[in-house]
Coordinates of C-alpha atoms and ligand atoms in Angstrom, one line a residue:
X483 CA 78.8 76.7 117.0
X484 CA 78.3 75.4 113.6
X485 CA 77.3 77.9 110.8
X486 CA 74.5 78.3 108.6
X487 CA 75.7 77.8 105.1
X488 CA 75.3 81.2 103.1
X489 CA 74.0 80.9 99.4
X490 CA 74.0 84.3 97.5
X491 CA 72.0 83.3 94.2
X492 CA 71.0 84.9 91.0
X493 CA 73.7 87.6 90.6
X494 CA 76.0 88.1 88.2
X495 CA 79.0 86.4 89.8
X496 CA 82.4 88.1 88.2
X497 CA 86.0 86.3 89.7
X498 CA 88.5 87.9 87.4
X499 CA 91.2 85.0 89.2
X500 CA 88.9 82.1 87.0
X501 CA 87.7 83.7 84.1
X502 CA 84.7 83.4 85.6
X503 CA 81.3 86.1 84.8
X504 CA 78.2 84.2 84.8
X505 CA 74.8 85.0 86.6
X506 CA 74.5 81.7 88.9
X507 CA 74.8 81.1 92.7
X508 CA 77.5 81.1 94.9
X509 CA 77.7 78.7 98.4
X510 CA 79.6 79.8 101.5
X511 CA 80.6 77.1 104.0
X512 CA 82.0 77.4 107.0
X513 CA 83.8 80.4 106.3
X514 CA 84.7 79.4 103.1
X515 CA 83.8 79.7 99.1
X516 CA 82.4 76.1 98.6
X517 CA 80.8 76.2 95.3
X518 CA 79.7 78.3 92.7
X519 CA 77.5 77.2 89.3
X520 CA 74.6 77.7 87.6
X521 CA 71.3 79.1 89.6
X522 CA 69.5 76.2 91.3
X523 CA 72.1 73.5 91.1
X524 CA 73.9 74.4 94.4
X525 CA 75.1 71.1 96.3
X526 CA 72.7 72.1 99.6
X527 CA 71.5 70.0 102.3
X528 CA 69.3 71.3 105.2
X529 CA 68.9 74.9 106.3
X530 CA 70.2 77.5 104.7
X531 CA 70.3 81.7 104.5
X532 CA 69.7 83.1 101.0
X533 CA 70.8 86.4 99.8
X534 CA 68.5 87.5 96.6
X535 CA 71.3 89.5 94.4
X536 CA 69.0 89.0 90.8
X537 CA 70.6 92.2 88.8
X538 CA 73.5 92.7 91.1
X539 CA 77.3 91.7 91.1
X540 CA 78.5 89.0 93.3
X541 CA 82.6 89.6 93.6
X542 CA 85.2 88.9 95.7
X543 CA 85.3 91.0 98.9
X544 CA 87.6 93.9 98.3
X545 CA 91.4 94.1 99.2
X546 CA 92.7 97.8 100.3
X547 CA 96.4 98.2 99.9
X548 CA 96.9 101.3 101.7
X549 CA 94.1 102.9 104.3
X550 CA 94.9 104.7 107.2
X551 CA 93.0 103.8 110.7
X552 CA 94.6 106.0 112.9
X553 CA 95.0 103.6 115.9
X554 CA 97.1 103.9 118.0
X555 CA 97.7 107.5 118.5
X556 CA 94.9 109.2 116.6
X557 CA 91.5 107.4 118.2
X558 CA 90.0 111.3 117.2
X559 CA 90.1 110.5 113.6
X560 CA 89.6 106.9 113.1
X561 CA 89.6 103.7 115.1
X562 CA 90.0 100.3 114.0
X563 CA 86.3 99.8 115.0
X564 CA 84.6 102.7 112.8
X565 CA 87.7 102.4 110.3
X566 CA 86.6 98.0 109.3
X567 CA 83.1 99.4 109.6
X568 CA 83.8 102.0 107.2
X569 CA 85.7 99.3 105.0
X570 CA 82.9 96.9 105.1
X571 CA 80.0 99.6 104.1
X572 CA 82.9 99.9 101.2
X573 CA 82.4 96.5 100.4
X574 CA 86.3 96.0 101.4
X575 CA 86.9 92.8 103.2
X576 CA 90.5 92.8 103.9
X577 CA 92.5 96.2 104.7
X578 CA 96.0 97.1 104.6
X579 CA 96.9 99.7 107.8
X580 CA 99.6 102.0 107.2
X581 CA 102.4 102.4 109.9
X582 CA 101.8 106.2 110.3
X583 CA 100.0 106.0 113.5
X584 CA 101.5 107.0 117.2
X585 CA 103.4 104.8 118.2
X586 CA 104.4 103.9 114.5
X587 CA 104.0 100.1 113.6
X588 CA 108.1 99.7 113.7
X589 CA 107.7 96.7 116.7
X590 CA 105.9 93.5 117.4
X591 CA 104.3 95.0 120.3
X592 CA 102.2 97.8 117.9
X593 CA 101.3 94.6 115.7
X594 CA 100.1 92.7 118.6
X595 CA 98.0 95.3 119.6
X596 CA 96.5 95.9 116.3
X597 CA 95.9 92.3 115.6
X598 CA 94.2 92.3 119.5
X599 CA 92.1 95.0 118.9
X600 CA 91.0 93.4 115.3
X601 CA 90.0 90.7 116.8
X602 CA 88.0 92.8 119.2
X603 CA 86.2 94.9 117.1
X604 CA 87.3 94.3 113.5
X605 CA 85.0 93.9 111.2
X606 CA 87.0 92.8 108.5
X607 CA 90.4 91.9 107.9
X608 CA 93.2 93.8 108.7
X609 CA 96.9 93.2 107.8
X610 CA 99.3 95.4 109.1
X611 CA 102.2 97.2 107.0
X612 CA 105.2 97.6 108.9
X613 CA 107.4 101.1 108.9
X614 CA 110.9 100.7 107.1
X615 CA 112.5 102.8 109.8
X616 CA 112.1 103.3 113.0
X617 CA 109.7 106.1 114.1
X618 CA 109.6 106.9 110.7
X619 CA 112.8 108.8 111.1
X620 CA 114.6 107.5 108.1
X621 CA 117.6 106.6 110.0
X622 CA 117.3 103.0 111.1
X623 CA 116.4 99.9 109.6
X624 CA 113.3 98.3 111.8
X625 CA 113.6 94.5 112.5
X626 CA 112.1 93.5 109.7
X627 CA 112.8 89.6 110.2
X628 CA 110.8 90.1 113.5
X629 CA 108.3 92.1 112.3
X630 CA 107.8 89.9 109.2
X631 CA 107.4 86.7 111.4
X632 CA 104.9 88.6 113.9
X633 CA 102.4 89.3 110.7
X634 CA 104.0 92.7 109.0
X635 CA 103.0 92.2 105.1
X636 CA 104.6 95.2 103.7
X637 CA 107.3 97.7 105.0
X638 CA 106.2 101.5 104.5
X639 CA 107.3 104.8 105.9
X640 CA 104.1 106.2 104.2
X641 CA 103.6 109.3 104.6
X642 CA 107.3 110.5 103.6
X643 CA 109.8 108.8 101.6
X644 CA 113.1 107.5 102.6
X645 CA 115.4 110.3 101.4
X646 CA 118.4 108.6 102.3
X647 CA 118.7 105.9 99.1
X648 CA 121.6 104.2 101.0
X649 CA 118.9 103.1 103.7
X650 CA 116.8 103.0 101.1
X651 CA 118.8 100.2 99.3
X652 CA 119.6 98.5 102.3
X653 CA 115.3 98.3 102.6
X654 CA 115.1 96.8 99.4
X655 CA 118.1 94.1 100.3
X656 CA 116.6 93.3 103.8
X657 CA 112.9 93.0 102.5
X658 CA 113.8 90.5 99.4
X659 CA 114.7 88.4 102.6
X660 CA 111.2 87.8 103.4
X661 CA 110.0 88.4 99.8
X662 CA 107.6 91.3 100.7
X663 CA 107.1 94.6 99.2
X664 CA 108.7 97.9 100.5
X665 CA 105.7 100.5 99.8
X666 CA 106.9 103.8 98.7
X667 CA 105.3 107.3 98.9
X668 CA 107.3 109.2 95.9
X669 CA 108.1 112.6 97.0
X670 CA 111.3 114.4 96.5
X671 CA 110.5 116.7 99.7
X672 CA 112.5 119.8 98.8
X673 CA 110.4 120.3 95.6
X674 CA 107.1 120.0 97.3
X675 CA 108.2 122.1 100.7
X676 CA 104.9 124.2 101.8
X677 CA 103.2 123.1 99.1
X678 CA 99.4 122.5 99.3
X679 CA 98.2 121.6 95.9
X680 CA 99.2 120.6 91.8
X681 CA 101.6 122.9 90.7
X682 CA 100.0 124.4 87.8
X683 CA 97.3 127.1 86.6
X684 CA 94.9 126.5 89.9
X685 CA 97.2 127.0 92.1
X686 CA 98.5 130.0 90.6
X687 CA 95.3 131.0 90.5
X688 CA 94.5 130.6 94.3
X689 CA 98.0 131.8 95.2
X690 CA 99.0 128.6 96.7
X691 CA 102.3 126.6 96.6
X692 CA 102.3 124.0 93.9
X693 CA 103.8 120.3 93.9
X694 CA 105.1 119.5 90.9
X695 CA 104.4 116.2 89.5
X696 CA 108.6 115.9 89.1
X697 CA 108.3 116.0 92.7
X698 CA 106.7 112.3 92.4
X699 CA 108.9 111.3 89.2
X700 CA 112.5 112.1 90.6
X701 CA 111.6 110.0 93.2
X702 CA 110.1 107.0 91.5
X703 CA 112.9 106.8 89.2
X704 CA 115.5 106.4 92.2
X705 CA 113.6 104.0 93.8
X706 CA 112.9 101.9 90.5
X707 CA 116.6 102.3 90.4
X708 CA 117.4 100.6 93.4
X709 CA 115.0 97.9 93.0
X710 CA 116.6 97.4 89.8
X711 CA 120.2 97.3 91.8
X712 CA 119.2 94.9 94.7
X713 CA 115.9 92.9 92.7
X714 CA 113.8 93.5 95.5
X715 CA 110.4 93.7 95.4
X716 CA 108.8 97.5 95.0
X717 CA 105.2 98.9 95.3
X718 CA 104.5 101.8 94.3
X719 CA 101.5 104.0 96.7
X720 CA 99.3 106.4 95.2
X721 CA 100.7 106.8 91.4
X722 CA 99.6 110.0 90.2
X723 CA 101.1 111.4 87.7
X724 CA 101.1 110.9 83.6
X725 CA 105.2 111.1 84.0
X726 CA 105.2 108.0 86.8
X727 CA 102.9 105.5 84.7
X728 CA 105.5 105.9 82.0
X729 CA 108.4 105.3 84.0
X730 CA 106.8 102.1 85.6
X731 CA 105.8 101.1 82.4
X732 CA 109.4 101.3 81.1
X733 CA 110.8 99.6 84.8
X734 CA 108.2 96.7 83.7
X735 CA 109.7 96.2 80.6
X736 CA 113.1 95.5 81.9
X737 CA 111.9 93.4 84.3
X738 CA 112.3 95.3 86.9
X739 CA 110.1 93.7 90.2
X740 CA 107.6 96.8 90.5
X741 CA 103.7 97.0 91.4
X742 CA 101.5 100.0 91.7
X743 CA 98.4 101.2 93.2
X744 CA 96.5 104.0 91.8
X745 CA 93.8 106.2 94.2
X746 CA 89.8 106.2 93.3
X747 CA 90.4 110.5 93.8
X748 CA 93.0 110.1 91.4
X749 CA 91.2 108.2 88.9
X750 CA 88.0 110.4 89.1
X751 CA 89.0 114.4 90.4
X752 CA 91.2 117.0 88.7
X753 CA 92.9 120.0 90.7
X754 CA 90.1 122.0 90.1
X755 CA 88.4 120.4 92.9
X756 CA 90.3 122.5 95.4
X757 CA 88.6 125.7 93.6
X758 CA 87.4 127.9 96.5
X759 CA 89.7 126.5 98.5
X760 CA 88.3 122.8 99.3
X761 CA 90.4 121.6 102.3
X762 CA 88.4 118.0 101.4
X763 CA 90.2 117.9 98.1
X764 CA 93.6 118.5 99.6
X765 CA 95.4 115.3 99.6
X766 CA 99.4 113.7 98.8
X767 CA 99.8 113.2 96.2
X768 CA 97.7 116.5 95.3
X769 CA 94.9 115.6 92.5
X770 CA 96.4 116.3 89.2
X771 CA 95.3 116.7 85.7
X772 CA 92.8 115.7 83.2
X773 CA 95.9 114.2 81.1
X774 CA 97.3 112.5 84.5
X775 CA 93.6 110.9 84.7
X776 CA 93.8 109.7 81.2
X777 CA 97.3 107.9 81.8
X778 CA 96.3 106.5 84.8
X779 CA 93.3 105.0 83.6
X780 CA 95.6 103.8 80.0
X781 CA 97.9 102.5 83.1
X782 CA 95.2 100.1 84.7
X783 CA 94.2 98.8 81.6
X784 CA 97.7 97.9 80.2
X785 CA 98.5 96.7 83.7
X786 CA 101.5 98.9 84.0
X787 CA 99.0 99.9 87.3
X788 CA 98.3 96.8 89.0
X789 CA 95.7 97.8 92.2
X790 CA 93.0 100.4 93.0
X791 CA 94.0 101.2 96.6
X792 CA 92.0 104.4 98.9
X793 CA 94.8 105.6 100.5
X794 CA 91.5 106.9 103.1
X795 CA 93.6 109.2 105.4
X796 CA 90.5 110.2 108.0
X797 CA 91.0 113.3 109.1
X798 CA 88.8 115.1 112.4
X799 CA 86.6 118.6 111.0
X800 CA 89.4 120.5 113.3
X801 CA 92.3 119.2 111.1
X802 CA 89.8 120.2 107.6
X803 CA 88.3 123.1 108.6
X804 CA 91.1 125.6 108.4
X805 CA 93.3 127.8 106.3
X806 CA 93.6 126.0 103.7
X807 CA 97.6 126.1 103.3
X808 CA 97.2 124.7 107.1
X809 CA 94.7 122.1 106.2
X810 CA 95.6 118.1 106.7
X811 CA 96.5 116.2 103.4
X812 CA 94.2 113.7 103.2
X813 CA 90.5 112.1 101.8
X814 CA 88.2 109.6 103.6
X815 CA 87.9 107.2 100.7
X816 CA 86.7 103.6 102.3
X817 CA 82.8 104.2 101.8
X818 CA 82.9 106.2 98.3
X819 CA 85.2 104.0 96.1
X820 CA 83.2 101.4 94.7
X821 CA 80.5 104.2 93.4
X822 CA 83.2 106.8 92.5
X823 CA 84.8 104.2 90.4
X824 CA 81.9 103.1 88.5
X825 CA 81.3 106.8 87.0
X826 CA 84.6 105.5 84.9
X827 CA 82.2 101.6 84.1
X828 CA 79.4 103.9 83.7
X829 CA 81.1 106.4 81.1
X830 CA 82.9 103.7 79.5
X831 CA 86.7 104.4 80.2
X832 CA 87.1 101.3 81.9
X833 CA 85.3 97.9 81.9
X834 CA 83.9 96.3 85.0
X835 CA 86.0 93.6 85.1
X836 CA 89.1 95.4 84.6
X837 CA 88.2 97.3 87.7
X838 CA 86.8 94.4 89.5
X839 CA 90.3 92.8 89.1
X840 CA 91.9 95.8 90.5
X841 CA 90.1 95.5 93.8
X842 CA 90.6 92.0 94.4
X843 CA 92.8 89.6 92.5
X844 CA 95.2 92.0 92.0
X845 CA 95.8 93.8 94.8
X846 CA 95.8 90.3 96.6
X847 CA 98.7 88.9 94.6
X848 CA 100.9 91.8 95.3
X849 CA 100.0 90.4 99.2
X850 CA 101.3 86.7 98.0
X851 CA 100.5 83.6 100.6
X852 CA 102.7 84.5 103.1
X853 CA 100.7 84.2 106.5
X854 CA 99.0 86.0 107.9
X855 CA 97.8 86.5 104.2
X856 CA 95.0 83.7 103.7
X857 CA 94.9 81.4 100.6
X858 CA 92.8 81.9 98.4
X859 CA 92.4 85.9 99.0
X860 CA 90.9 88.0 96.3
X861 CA 89.4 85.1 94.7
X862 CA 86.0 82.9 94.5
X863 CA 87.6 79.7 94.1
X864 CA 86.6 76.6 96.0
X865 CA 88.5 76.6 99.6
X866 CA 89.3 80.1 99.6
X867 CA 88.1 82.9 102.6
X868 CA 84.2 83.0 102.3
X869 CA 85.1 87.2 101.7
X870 CA 82.1 88.4 99.1
X871 CA 80.9 92.0 97.9
X872 CA 77.4 92.2 96.4
X873 CA 76.9 95.8 94.6
X874 CA 73.9 96.7 92.5
X875 CA 75.7 98.7 89.7
X876 CA 72.4 100.8 88.9
X877 CA 71.3 102.2 92.1
X878 CA 72.0 105.8 92.8
X879 CA 72.4 107.4 96.1
X880 CA 73.8 110.6 97.1
X881 CA 77.2 111.1 99.3
X882 CA 76.1 112.0 102.8
X883 CA 79.4 112.2 105.2
X884 CA 77.6 112.2 108.4
X885 CA 76.2 108.9 107.5
X886 CA 79.7 107.4 106.7
X887 CA 80.6 105.1 109.6
X888 CA 84.3 106.7 109.3
X889 CA 85.2 109.3 111.8
X890 CA 87.0 110.9 109.0
X891 CA 84.0 113.0 107.1
X892 CA 86.7 115.0 105.0
X893 CA 85.5 114.3 101.1
X894 CA 85.3 116.1 98.3
X895 CA 82.3 114.2 97.0
X896 CA 79.6 115.6 99.9
X897 CA 76.4 115.9 98.4
X898 CA 77.1 114.5 95.2
X899 CA 75.3 111.7 93.5
X900 CA 77.1 108.3 92.6
X901 CA 75.4 105.4 91.0
X902 CA 76.4 101.9 92.4
X903 CA 76.2 100.6 95.9
X904 CA 77.4 98.2 98.0
X905 CA 74.4 95.7 98.9
X906 CA 76.0 93.6 101.2
X907 CA 79.8 92.3 102.6
X908 CA 80.8 89.0 103.9
X909 CA 84.3 88.1 105.6
X910 CA 84.6 84.6 106.1
X911 CA 81.0 83.4 105.7
X912 CA 79.7 86.3 108.2
X913 CA 77.7 89.1 106.6
X914 CA 79.5 92.1 108.3
X915 CA 77.6 94.9 106.2
X916 CA 74.1 94.6 104.4
X917 CA 72.0 97.6 102.6
X918 CA 68.5 98.3 104.4
X919 CA 66.9 97.0 101.5
X920 CA 69.0 93.5 101.6
X921 CA 66.8 90.9 103.1
X922 CA 67.9 87.4 104.1
X923 CA 65.8 84.9 104.2
X924 CA 66.0 81.2 105.2
X925 CA 65.7 78.8 102.2
Ligands
ZN1882 ZN1 101.7 108.1 100.7

């Protein structure tokens, strides 16, 4: 069946990949970006659907390098159906799902399962990240070549660090044969054992065991040294401390092949959110301090940190409604990412173009172009996948977890007003989410 072309008209089109920032029209044809230019001049013949985007931003669909879709194994927390619906509501058109499922993503069978489920129930593109070690036990490497062939886009034992440095070295050596990055969760568990939040005065006040910044920085320093030794590609998950930004900056200066991401919550919330034993603010790495936030934002602007990734970690109410020390780590983040990040733009701490770049073009560059990553991901260049996010930067709304598509209602932002709302999300030319106020008219 031939699809009707989609014209997104009158919006401010921002595509950092080609330095585009203009008010105009964007045409999506047969699932691909066909044209962008001044309003009223699109090369159109016959029927088309029109989204009027005046006053809105039109940009490449967001690419999330780090989310937990929980399926297979933890369907009570999230499924591919609900997680990708949440992604669509958040403006994300591609999400990379982490390997700590049950069974974990360490065989081609699990990758095939995820592909099949995504085809049946997925709203957005799902790219699987495979484990580094079998069962994430840190003992034996997965069959990286085979998993890369079946569609793994990176390797990660996220949730824990690969503690054995020799195994980590081998992981980097093997992954470099396929030019795929190893994504590392930097945590020296000897220093964080029993910890529930950032080590500092708030933890002391609450009588909770802290997780020091040094626990992240020690493991990061080791992994950077191993990346230098092997020449392999290293990607740092959820960077959260000022010291980590400094280490990554130095490593880049030495020519080490490293990229890094930061989450919306580490950019906008401090450890003070935990006051009152707020389990929805319990996350790993923990929320840090104002000083860390300043360094992370500076790192984004200077190109030390390449991408913003949600680390969307949905949990059930039971996982969170318990004593703080026993509550699960994680924040359900896909549906609030844009709204909370726009706070930084409204407060003049970050410019809009940089923000969009860190959500689109730059994470896509980290994924490269090896299949299943499509050519042109994260851009609005002609011939790229017709993946588009349309958002209204000035519309305010109140976070109501009950209205989330995600099964994970665990957000410290509940009841908070955010300014900036996703109005429509388009994947390969198909509208996968639209705000109730958006009208789509025939031309
Ligand atoms: Zn992690």
